[in-house]
Short mmCIF file of C-alpha atoms and ligand atoms in Angstrom, two decimals:
data_model
loop_
_atom_site.label_atom_id
_atom_site.label_comp_id
_atom_site.label_asym_id
_atom_site.label_seq_id
_atom_site.Cartn_x
_atom_site.Cartn_y
_atom_site.Cartn_z
CA MET A 164 -80.99 152.74 15.58
CA PRO A 165 -78.21 155.17 16.63
CA MET A 166 -74.59 154.07 16.30
CA PRO A 167 -73.11 153.09 19.62
CA THR A 168 -70.55 155.71 20.60
CA GLU A 169 -67.80 155.75 23.13
CA GLY A 170 -68.59 159.06 24.75
CA TRP A 171 -70.95 161.97 25.24
CA VAL A 172 -70.57 165.62 25.98
CA ALA A 173 -73.43 166.83 28.19
CA GLY A 174 -74.75 170.08 29.63
CA PRO A 175 -75.12 172.64 30.85
CA GLY A 176 -78.72 172.77 29.66
CA GLY A 177 -82.04 174.55 29.98
CA PRO A 178 -85.54 173.38 30.87
CA LEU A 179 -87.18 170.13 29.75
CA ARG A 180 -90.48 170.67 27.94
CA GLY A 181 -93.11 168.86 25.88
CA SER A 182 -93.90 165.18 25.97
CA VAL A 183 -91.77 162.09 25.37
CA ARG A 184 -92.04 158.32 25.29
CA VAL A 185 -89.36 156.03 26.61
CA PRO A 186 -88.77 152.43 25.43
CA GLY A 187 -90.48 149.27 26.64
CA ASP A 188 -89.86 147.68 30.00
CA LYS A 189 -86.73 145.52 30.07
CA SER A 190 -87.92 143.11 32.77
CA ILE A 191 -91.26 142.48 31.06
CA SER A 192 -89.67 142.17 27.60
CA HIS A 193 -87.27 139.41 28.79
CA ARG A 194 -90.09 137.51 30.45
CA ALA A 195 -92.47 137.82 27.48
CA VAL A 196 -89.90 136.14 25.24
CA MET A 197 -89.25 133.36 27.75
CA LEU A 198 -92.89 132.52 28.47
CA GLY A 199 -93.90 133.01 24.81
CA ALA A 200 -91.23 130.48 23.82
CA LEU A 201 -92.48 127.88 26.34
CA ALA A 202 -96.16 128.45 25.57
CA GLU A 203 -98.47 126.58 23.24
CA GLY A 204 -99.50 128.93 20.45
CA THR A 205 -98.36 132.29 19.16
CA THR A 206 -97.56 135.23 21.43
CA ARG A 207 -97.45 138.77 20.03
CA VAL A 208 -95.40 141.21 22.09
CA ARG A 209 -96.01 144.93 21.50
CA GLY A 210 -93.80 147.63 22.96
CA PHE A 211 -90.87 145.17 23.14
CA LEU A 212 -87.62 146.82 24.23
CA GLU A 213 -85.26 146.94 21.23
CA GLY A 214 -82.29 146.94 23.58
CA GLU A 215 -79.19 144.76 23.47
CA ASP A 216 -80.16 142.88 26.66
CA THR A 217 -83.57 141.79 25.44
CA ARG A 218 -82.36 141.12 21.89
CA ALA A 219 -79.77 138.79 23.37
CA THR A 220 -82.61 136.85 25.02
CA VAL A 221 -84.41 136.62 21.66
CA ARG A 222 -81.24 135.25 20.02
CA VAL A 223 -80.83 132.67 22.80
CA PHE A 224 -84.35 131.29 22.19
CA GLU A 225 -83.78 131.26 18.44
CA GLN A 226 -80.68 129.15 19.13
CA LEU A 227 -82.91 126.86 21.22
CA GLY A 228 -85.17 126.27 18.22
CA VAL A 229 -87.90 128.91 18.71
CA ARG A 230 -89.09 130.88 15.67
CA ILE A 231 -89.39 134.57 16.54
CA GLU A 232 -90.47 137.15 13.98
CA THR A 233 -90.06 140.92 14.01
CA PRO A 234 -93.02 142.27 12.01
CA ASN A 235 -92.18 145.82 13.11
CA ALA A 236 -89.65 147.45 15.37
CA SER A 237 -90.68 146.96 19.01
CA GLU A 238 -92.83 144.00 18.11
CA ARG A 239 -92.10 140.26 18.28
CA VAL A 240 -94.20 137.29 17.29
CA ILE A 241 -93.07 134.20 19.16
CA HIS A 242 -94.07 130.78 17.92
CA GLY A 243 -94.13 128.86 21.19
CA VAL A 244 -92.74 125.32 21.21
CA GLY A 245 -94.50 124.23 24.42
CA LEU A 246 -92.97 123.43 27.78
CA HIS A 247 -90.92 120.51 26.45
CA GLY A 248 -90.14 121.75 22.94
CA LEU A 249 -86.78 123.53 23.33
CA GLN A 250 -83.77 122.00 21.56
CA GLY A 251 -80.23 122.17 22.89
CA SER A 252 -77.67 124.32 21.15
CA GLY A 253 -74.11 123.14 20.54
CA ALA A 254 -72.97 126.76 20.74
CA ALA A 255 -72.66 128.97 23.81
CA LEU A 256 -75.72 131.07 24.67
CA GLU A 257 -74.63 134.73 24.81
CA CYS A 258 -76.49 136.84 27.40
CA GLY A 259 -74.45 139.99 26.76
CA ASN A 260 -74.75 142.47 29.65
CA ALA A 261 -77.99 141.02 31.01
CA GLY A 262 -78.11 139.67 34.56
CA THR A 263 -81.85 139.09 34.16
CA GLY A 264 -81.28 137.08 30.99
CA MET A 265 -78.60 134.87 32.51
CA ARG A 266 -80.20 134.25 35.91
CA LEU A 267 -83.69 133.50 34.57
CA LEU A 268 -82.25 131.30 31.84
CA ALA A 269 -80.24 129.39 34.44
CA GLY A 270 -83.50 128.34 36.11
CA LEU A 271 -85.26 127.49 32.88
CA LEU A 272 -82.34 125.59 31.35
CA ALA A 273 -81.52 123.63 34.52
CA ALA A 274 -84.71 121.65 33.87
CA GLN A 275 -84.06 120.77 30.20
CA PRO A 276 -82.96 117.40 28.88
CA PHE A 277 -79.88 118.99 27.20
CA ASP A 278 -76.71 120.73 28.41
CA SER A 279 -76.27 124.50 27.99
CA LEU A 280 -73.44 126.99 28.32
CA LEU A 281 -74.37 130.56 29.34
CA ILE A 282 -71.82 133.31 28.73
CA GLY A 283 -71.83 137.11 29.10
CA ASP A 284 -69.75 140.24 28.59
CA ALA A 285 -67.01 141.41 30.97
CA SER A 286 -69.47 143.07 33.39
CA LEU A 287 -71.85 140.10 33.53
CA SER A 288 -68.88 137.76 33.91
CA SER A 289 -68.06 139.41 37.22
CA ARG A 290 -71.58 139.22 38.69
CA PRO A 291 -72.52 136.67 41.37
CA MET A 292 -74.41 133.61 40.17
CA HIS A 293 -74.15 131.63 43.41
CA ARG A 294 -77.47 133.16 44.46
CA VAL A 295 -79.25 131.12 41.76
CA ILE A 296 -76.90 128.12 41.65
CA GLU A 297 -77.37 127.30 45.33
CA PRO A 298 -81.20 127.06 45.39
CA LEU A 299 -81.38 125.49 41.92
CA SER A 300 -78.93 122.83 43.11
CA ALA A 301 -81.21 122.21 46.09
CA MET A 302 -83.96 121.53 43.52
CA GLY A 303 -81.70 118.90 41.92
CA ALA A 304 -79.99 120.98 39.21
CA ARG A 305 -76.31 120.68 38.34
CA ILE A 306 -74.63 123.93 37.37
CA ASP A 307 -70.88 124.55 37.21
CA ALA A 308 -69.52 128.09 37.45
CA GLU A 309 -66.07 129.66 37.54
CA THR A 310 -64.33 130.17 40.87
CA GLY A 311 -66.40 132.47 43.09
CA GLY A 312 -69.67 131.45 41.41
CA LEU A 313 -69.03 133.58 38.32
CA PRO A 314 -70.12 132.99 34.71
CA PRO A 315 -69.79 131.20 32.36
CA LEU A 316 -72.43 128.75 33.64
CA ARG A 317 -72.32 125.14 32.48
CA ILE A 318 -75.77 123.72 32.99
CA HIS A 319 -76.11 119.96 32.95
CA GLY A 320 -79.31 118.68 31.39
CA GLY A 321 -81.35 115.57 32.12
CA ARG A 322 -81.83 116.31 35.83
CA LEU A 323 -85.13 115.62 37.51
CA LEU A 324 -86.02 118.71 39.56
CA HIS A 325 -88.20 118.80 42.64
CA GLY A 326 -89.85 121.82 44.23
CA ILE A 327 -88.39 123.43 47.36
CA ASP A 328 -89.55 125.97 49.91
CA TYR A 329 -86.86 128.64 49.76
CA ALA A 330 -86.34 131.88 51.66
CA THR A 331 -84.08 134.11 49.54
CA PRO A 332 -81.35 135.78 51.62
CA VAL A 333 -81.33 138.82 49.25
CA ALA A 334 -84.45 140.52 47.93
CA SER A 335 -84.04 139.62 44.24
CA ALA A 336 -86.67 139.25 41.55
CA GLN A 337 -84.08 137.51 39.41
CA VAL A 338 -83.49 134.78 41.99
CA LYS A 339 -87.21 134.38 42.63
CA SER A 340 -87.92 134.20 38.89
CA ALA A 341 -85.16 131.65 38.23
CA LEU A 342 -86.70 129.35 40.84
CA LEU A 343 -90.23 129.84 39.50
CA LEU A 344 -89.12 129.01 35.95
CA ALA A 345 -87.35 125.87 37.20
CA GLY A 346 -90.47 125.14 39.26
CA LEU A 347 -92.58 124.88 36.09
CA PHE A 348 -90.69 121.67 35.31
CA ALA A 349 -90.25 120.41 38.88
CA GLN A 350 -92.14 117.73 40.72
CA GLY A 351 -94.25 119.13 43.53
CA GLU A 352 -94.52 122.66 44.83
CA THR A 353 -91.97 125.46 44.61
CA VAL A 354 -92.32 128.21 47.23
CA VAL A 355 -90.20 131.37 47.28
CA ARG A 356 -90.19 133.72 50.27
CA GLU A 357 -88.48 137.10 50.12
CA PRO A 358 -87.12 139.38 52.86
CA HIS A 359 -88.78 142.34 51.04
CA PRO A 360 -91.25 142.02 48.15
CA THR A 361 -89.67 142.45 44.70
CA ARG A 362 -91.11 143.04 41.23
CA ASP A 363 -93.76 140.42 40.48
CA TYR A 364 -93.76 140.38 36.67
CA THR A 365 -92.95 136.67 36.45
CA GLU A 366 -95.85 135.81 38.72
CA ARG A 367 -98.31 138.04 36.87
CA MET A 368 -97.21 136.87 33.47
CA LEU A 369 -97.33 133.19 34.41
CA SER A 370 -100.87 133.78 35.56
CA ALA A 371 -101.72 135.60 32.29
CA PHE A 372 -100.32 132.57 30.39
CA GLY A 373 -102.75 130.37 32.34
CA TRP A 374 -100.38 128.78 34.88
CA PRO A 375 -101.93 128.29 38.34
CA ILE A 376 -99.90 130.40 40.76
CA VAL A 377 -100.60 131.93 44.16
CA PHE A 378 -98.74 135.07 45.16
CA ALA A 379 -98.81 137.91 47.62
CA PRO A 380 -96.09 140.44 48.41
CA GLY A 381 -93.14 138.44 49.76
CA VAL A 382 -94.32 134.89 49.01
CA VAL A 383 -95.18 132.93 45.87
CA ARG A 384 -96.01 129.29 45.22
CA LEU A 385 -96.59 127.19 42.12
CA SER A 386 -96.50 123.52 41.12
CA GLY A 387 -95.12 121.81 38.04
CA GLY A 388 -97.11 119.93 35.45
CA HIS A 389 -99.36 122.54 33.84
CA VAL A 390 -99.41 124.20 30.42
CA LEU A 391 -98.59 127.76 29.32
CA ARG A 392 -101.06 129.12 26.77
CA ALA A 393 -99.91 131.91 24.45
CA THR A 394 -101.32 135.35 25.07
CA ASP A 395 -100.50 138.79 23.72
CA VAL A 396 -98.35 141.08 25.85
CA ASP A 397 -98.47 144.91 25.76
CA VAL A 398 -95.23 146.09 27.33
CA PRO A 399 -95.47 149.44 29.17
CA ALA A 400 -92.66 152.00 29.01
CA ASP A 401 -89.84 151.21 31.41
CA PHE A 402 -90.08 153.21 34.65
CA SER A 403 -86.32 152.84 35.06
CA SER A 404 -85.72 154.62 31.74
CA ALA A 405 -88.31 157.28 32.57
CA ALA A 406 -86.52 157.87 35.90
CA PHE A 407 -83.66 159.80 34.27
CA LEU A 408 -86.09 162.25 32.71
CA VAL A 409 -88.12 162.49 35.91
CA VAL A 410 -84.99 163.55 37.80
CA ALA A 411 -83.83 165.87 35.00
CA ALA A 412 -87.19 167.69 34.83
CA THR A 413 -87.27 167.93 38.62
CA ILE A 414 -83.83 169.48 39.04
CA VAL A 415 -83.62 171.78 35.97
CA PRO A 416 -85.41 175.10 36.63
CA GLY A 417 -88.33 175.94 34.34
CA SER A 418 -89.03 172.32 33.34
CA ASP A 419 -92.51 170.94 32.67
CA LEU A 420 -92.33 167.53 30.98
CA LEU A 421 -94.87 164.79 30.26
CA ILE A 422 -93.59 161.21 30.03
CA GLU A 423 -96.20 158.95 28.43
CA ALA A 424 -97.54 155.51 29.35
CA VAL A 425 -95.00 154.59 32.01
CA GLY A 426 -95.25 151.27 33.89
CA MET A 427 -96.27 152.10 37.46
CA SER A 428 -95.89 148.84 39.36
CA PRO A 429 -95.48 149.76 43.05
CA ARG A 430 -92.53 147.35 43.09
CA ARG A 431 -90.73 149.67 40.64
CA THR A 432 -91.78 153.19 41.58
CA GLY A 433 -90.10 153.71 44.95
CA LEU A 434 -88.14 156.60 43.41
CA LEU A 435 -91.37 158.60 43.02
CA ARG A 436 -92.12 158.19 46.72
CA VAL A 437 -88.62 159.32 47.69
CA LEU A 438 -88.55 162.26 45.25
CA ARG A 439 -91.95 163.44 46.48
CA ALA A 440 -90.69 163.27 50.05
CA MET A 441 -87.79 165.47 48.87
CA GLY A 442 -90.26 168.04 47.52
CA ALA A 443 -90.64 166.96 43.87
CA ASP A 444 -93.71 167.96 41.84
CA ILE A 445 -94.68 164.79 39.97
CA GLU A 446 -98.28 164.31 38.90
CA THR A 447 -99.65 160.91 37.93
CA VAL A 448 -101.93 161.57 34.95
CA GLU A 449 -104.63 159.17 33.68
CA PRO A 450 -103.74 156.01 35.59
CA ARG A 451 -104.86 152.97 33.55
CA GLU A 452 -103.95 149.32 32.81
CA HIS A 453 -102.03 147.69 29.93
CA SER A 454 -102.05 143.88 29.93
CA GLY A 455 -102.89 143.92 33.63
CA GLU A 456 -99.99 146.28 34.53
CA PRO A 457 -100.68 149.75 35.97
CA VAL A 458 -99.60 152.53 33.58
CA ALA A 459 -99.81 156.33 33.77
CA ASP A 460 -98.41 159.48 32.19
CA LEU A 461 -96.08 161.40 34.47
CA ARG A 462 -96.13 165.20 34.48
CA VAL A 463 -92.96 166.49 36.10
CA ARG A 464 -92.35 170.14 36.94
CA HIS A 465 -89.22 171.65 38.40
CA ALA A 466 -89.13 171.83 42.18
CA ALA A 467 -86.51 172.64 44.80
CA LEU A 468 -85.48 169.44 46.59
CA HIS A 469 -84.27 168.85 50.13
CA GLY A 470 -82.32 165.86 51.45
CA VAL A 471 -84.05 162.90 53.12
CA GLU A 472 -83.19 159.63 54.79
CA VAL A 473 -84.16 156.84 52.38
CA PRO A 474 -85.90 154.08 54.36
CA GLY A 475 -84.27 150.65 53.91
CA TYR A 476 -87.55 148.89 53.15
CA ILE A 477 -87.99 150.93 49.98
CA VAL A 478 -84.66 149.84 48.45
CA PRO A 479 -86.00 146.90 46.37
CA ASP A 480 -88.77 149.14 44.96
CA MET A 481 -86.14 151.44 43.44
CA ILE A 482 -83.12 149.16 43.13
CA ASP A 483 -82.29 150.35 39.58
CA GLU A 484 -82.98 154.04 40.34
CA PHE A 485 -80.19 154.77 42.83
CA PRO A 486 -77.83 156.31 40.26
CA ALA A 487 -80.61 158.77 39.34
CA LEU A 488 -81.41 159.36 43.03
CA PHE A 489 -77.73 160.12 43.78
CA VAL A 490 -77.96 162.92 41.20
CA ALA A 491 -81.22 164.27 42.64
CA ALA A 492 -79.68 164.17 46.13
CA ALA A 493 -76.56 166.03 44.93
CA ALA A 494 -78.85 168.74 43.52
CA ALA A 495 -80.90 168.98 46.74
CA ARG A 496 -80.44 171.21 49.78
CA GLY A 497 -78.92 169.31 52.72
CA ALA A 498 -77.90 165.67 53.10
CA THR A 499 -79.52 162.52 51.76
CA VAL A 500 -78.74 159.29 53.60
CA ILE A 501 -78.85 155.94 51.81
CA ARG A 502 -78.33 152.69 53.75
CA GLY A 503 -79.23 149.05 53.25
CA ALA A 504 -78.43 149.22 49.54
CA GLY A 505 -75.38 146.92 49.40
CA GLU A 506 -76.89 145.15 46.37
CA LEU A 507 -75.84 148.21 44.35
CA ARG A 508 -72.28 146.91 44.53
CA VAL A 509 -73.11 143.90 42.33
CA LYS A 510 -75.08 145.59 39.55
CA GLU A 511 -73.74 146.30 36.04
CA SER A 512 -70.98 148.14 37.92
CA ASP A 513 -70.37 148.77 41.62
CA ARG A 514 -72.93 151.58 41.58
CA ILE A 515 -71.98 152.97 44.98
CA ALA A 516 -68.32 153.29 43.97
CA THR A 517 -69.01 154.60 40.45
CA MET A 518 -71.52 157.23 41.64
CA VAL A 519 -69.32 158.33 44.54
CA ALA A 520 -66.27 158.70 42.28
CA GLY A 521 -68.21 160.51 39.56
CA LEU A 522 -70.01 162.93 41.87
CA ARG A 523 -66.79 163.69 43.74
CA SER A 524 -65.05 164.51 40.49
CA LEU A 525 -67.82 167.06 39.79
CA GLY A 526 -67.22 168.63 43.23
CA ILE A 527 -69.98 167.03 45.34
CA VAL A 528 -69.16 166.14 48.95
CA ILE A 529 -70.18 162.55 49.56
CA GLU A 530 -69.33 159.91 52.14
CA GLU A 531 -69.21 156.32 50.98
CA ALA A 532 -70.50 153.45 53.13
CA ALA A 533 -70.44 149.71 52.50
CA ASP A 534 -74.20 149.71 51.89
CA GLY A 535 -74.91 153.25 50.74
CA ALA A 536 -73.71 156.85 51.02
CA VAL A 537 -74.40 160.23 52.54
CA ILE A 538 -74.74 162.76 49.73
CA ASN A 539 -74.45 166.46 50.52
CA GLY A 540 -76.23 168.70 48.06
CA GLY A 541 -74.01 171.15 46.20
CA ARG A 542 -73.18 172.56 42.76
CA PHE A 543 -71.89 170.40 39.95
CA GLY A 544 -68.70 171.51 38.24
CA GLY A 545 -67.64 170.30 34.80
CA GLY A 546 -65.31 167.35 34.33
CA THR A 547 -64.89 163.88 32.91
CA ILE A 548 -66.82 160.83 34.11
CA ASP A 549 -66.02 157.18 33.59
CA SER A 550 -69.32 155.28 33.48
CA HIS A 551 -67.50 151.91 33.80
CA GLY A 552 -69.64 150.62 30.94
CA ASP A 553 -72.78 150.93 33.08
CA HIS A 554 -75.79 152.29 31.15
CA ARG A 555 -77.50 153.79 34.17
CA ILE A 556 -74.34 155.54 35.38
CA ALA A 557 -73.86 157.14 31.96
CA MET A 558 -77.47 158.38 31.79
CA SER A 559 -77.39 159.68 35.36
CA PHE A 560 -74.38 161.88 34.68
CA ALA A 561 -75.98 163.17 31.48
CA VAL A 562 -78.74 164.43 33.80
CA ALA A 563 -76.35 165.87 36.41
CA ALA A 564 -74.48 167.71 33.64
CA GLN A 565 -77.54 169.83 32.87
CA LEU A 566 -76.92 171.76 36.08
CA ALA A 567 -73.12 171.82 35.78
CA ARG A 568 -71.09 175.03 35.55
CA SER A 569 -69.43 173.72 32.37
CA GLU A 570 -69.55 170.70 30.05
CA VAL A 571 -69.27 167.17 31.38
CA ARG A 572 -67.64 164.48 29.25
CA ILE A 573 -68.97 160.98 29.90
CA ASN A 574 -66.85 158.07 28.68
CA ASP A 575 -67.73 154.43 27.93
CA VAL A 576 -71.41 154.90 27.10
CA ALA A 577 -71.90 152.18 24.45
CA ASN A 578 -73.85 149.99 26.90
CA VAL A 579 -76.69 152.52 27.03
CA THR A 580 -78.00 150.47 24.08
CA THR A 581 -78.75 147.63 26.54
CA SER A 582 -81.77 149.44 27.98
CA PHE A 583 -82.35 152.79 26.23
CA PRO A 584 -80.93 152.75 22.70
CA ASP A 585 -82.49 156.09 21.71
CA PHE A 586 -81.50 157.92 24.89
CA VAL A 587 -79.61 160.73 23.14
CA SER A 588 -82.43 161.56 20.71
CA THR A 589 -85.20 161.19 23.33
CA ALA A 590 -83.34 163.22 25.93
CA THR A 591 -82.40 165.98 23.49
CA ALA A 592 -86.02 166.12 22.24
CA ALA A 593 -87.01 166.77 25.87
CA GLY A 594 -84.41 169.56 26.08
CA LEU A 595 -81.26 167.97 27.49
CA ALA A 596 -77.98 169.37 26.20
CA LEU A 597 -76.30 166.14 25.11
CA ARG A 598 -74.32 164.98 22.10
CA ASN A 599 -72.21 162.07 20.94
CA ALA A 600 -68.53 162.96 20.89
C1 S3P B 1311 -84.62 142.57 37.52
C2 S3P B 1311 -84.40 142.52 38.88
C3 S3P B 1311 -83.43 143.37 39.57
C4 S3P B 1311 -83.04 144.58 38.74
C5 S3P B 1311 -82.74 144.23 37.31
C6 S3P B 1311 -83.94 143.56 36.66
C7 S3P B 1311 -85.59 141.65 36.91
O1 S3P B 1311 -82.28 142.61 39.84
O2 S3P B 1311 -81.92 145.21 39.31
O3 S3P B 1311 -82.39 145.37 36.57
O4 S3P B 1311 -85.99 141.85 35.75
O5 S3P B 1311 -85.97 140.68 37.59
P1 S3P B 1311 -82.12 141.74 41.20
O6 S3P B 1311 -83.12 140.66 41.17
O7 S3P B 1311 -80.72 141.22 41.14
O8 S3P B 1311 -82.32 142.72 42.31
#
């Protein structure tokens, strides 16, 4: 495991070549630990993301009395305790940087007979939790937060939950999943309706663990009172981690890169649709299935891009890929218009503000809007970027730097270990000019 460092020096660099693998999917890794812990029997997870976010979730379940082994790196064996087998912890449960960890745990823990305290790092402590507290309270939960609905979350145990029929005001897989996990323990039916369909990993995995669940894009329903049965989970590579290399190989002339076994859920791969509309040359090679999830290799060759208007309905399908898209747009000819993406302001950082500030400091002309931006393609200069401790901002600027006129220094990169701990070695193996400094 590389040492976390405070900064990188990146670019300018030449073409990306050969083939690479990126780490396991973060969303699926979190959920595999949670459902494995609540299942009856032993769940083996292969391709588990060895990132700080998902390791924090493992530590939380160990604190709650679940035995979890690590036979090899990227593998976990979870000895499930059954739906009612968790034990309360006197100590705070540390979610680190992980919004997924904290919000899903809020749903699961709201239904336990014991109290819990969920805490996170500085970034997570400024992220809105009202979006889960409000519907969970409607189910009968009692959760106290800091002023403004911020963490830490004090979850009161011993509450009897009942199912609700809830239309989420924001398209959020985390909110949906928190309600579904609470719904496992609730009396009656829990229904979640979404304004736009979001990633459906919780639904698919509950079904794979034998829980009766009915779902279609935009609506899901389940009832309490069943049993989760352990099953093995093969985690595909994380599309969101692959996205940085997809954009890098697209924008750097002469590139021809293969990225292996990437998760291809349509609820995650909106970036591919947008990049192709911009002129990208991305081939989906050998589409197949791993544990019921679509997977493919991606062959990415350099192509000249042009600006597009990103349709609002696609935003949830690429919610984590906007930092990478901002870079592709800045390298394209003409303007790219992004609207309807206000959720970016409450991610690990305010991703509209951090991308606008960073791209401007490299000389790109960009107009900021409350819910997006208009990015005018141009040439990147050198400079210094503050990633604001946001993993995806740091990796995006490492990509932009490849086309810069001179070196780009990127500060505050330690949190890249949350999702892509080997980013520097994987990216340099693909050809990126990037070093710890
Ligand atoms: C996630 C859902 C998304 C995404 C996050 C992971 C998940 O968050 O941004 O990185 O695993 O459910 P929202 O539900 O807040 O959109």
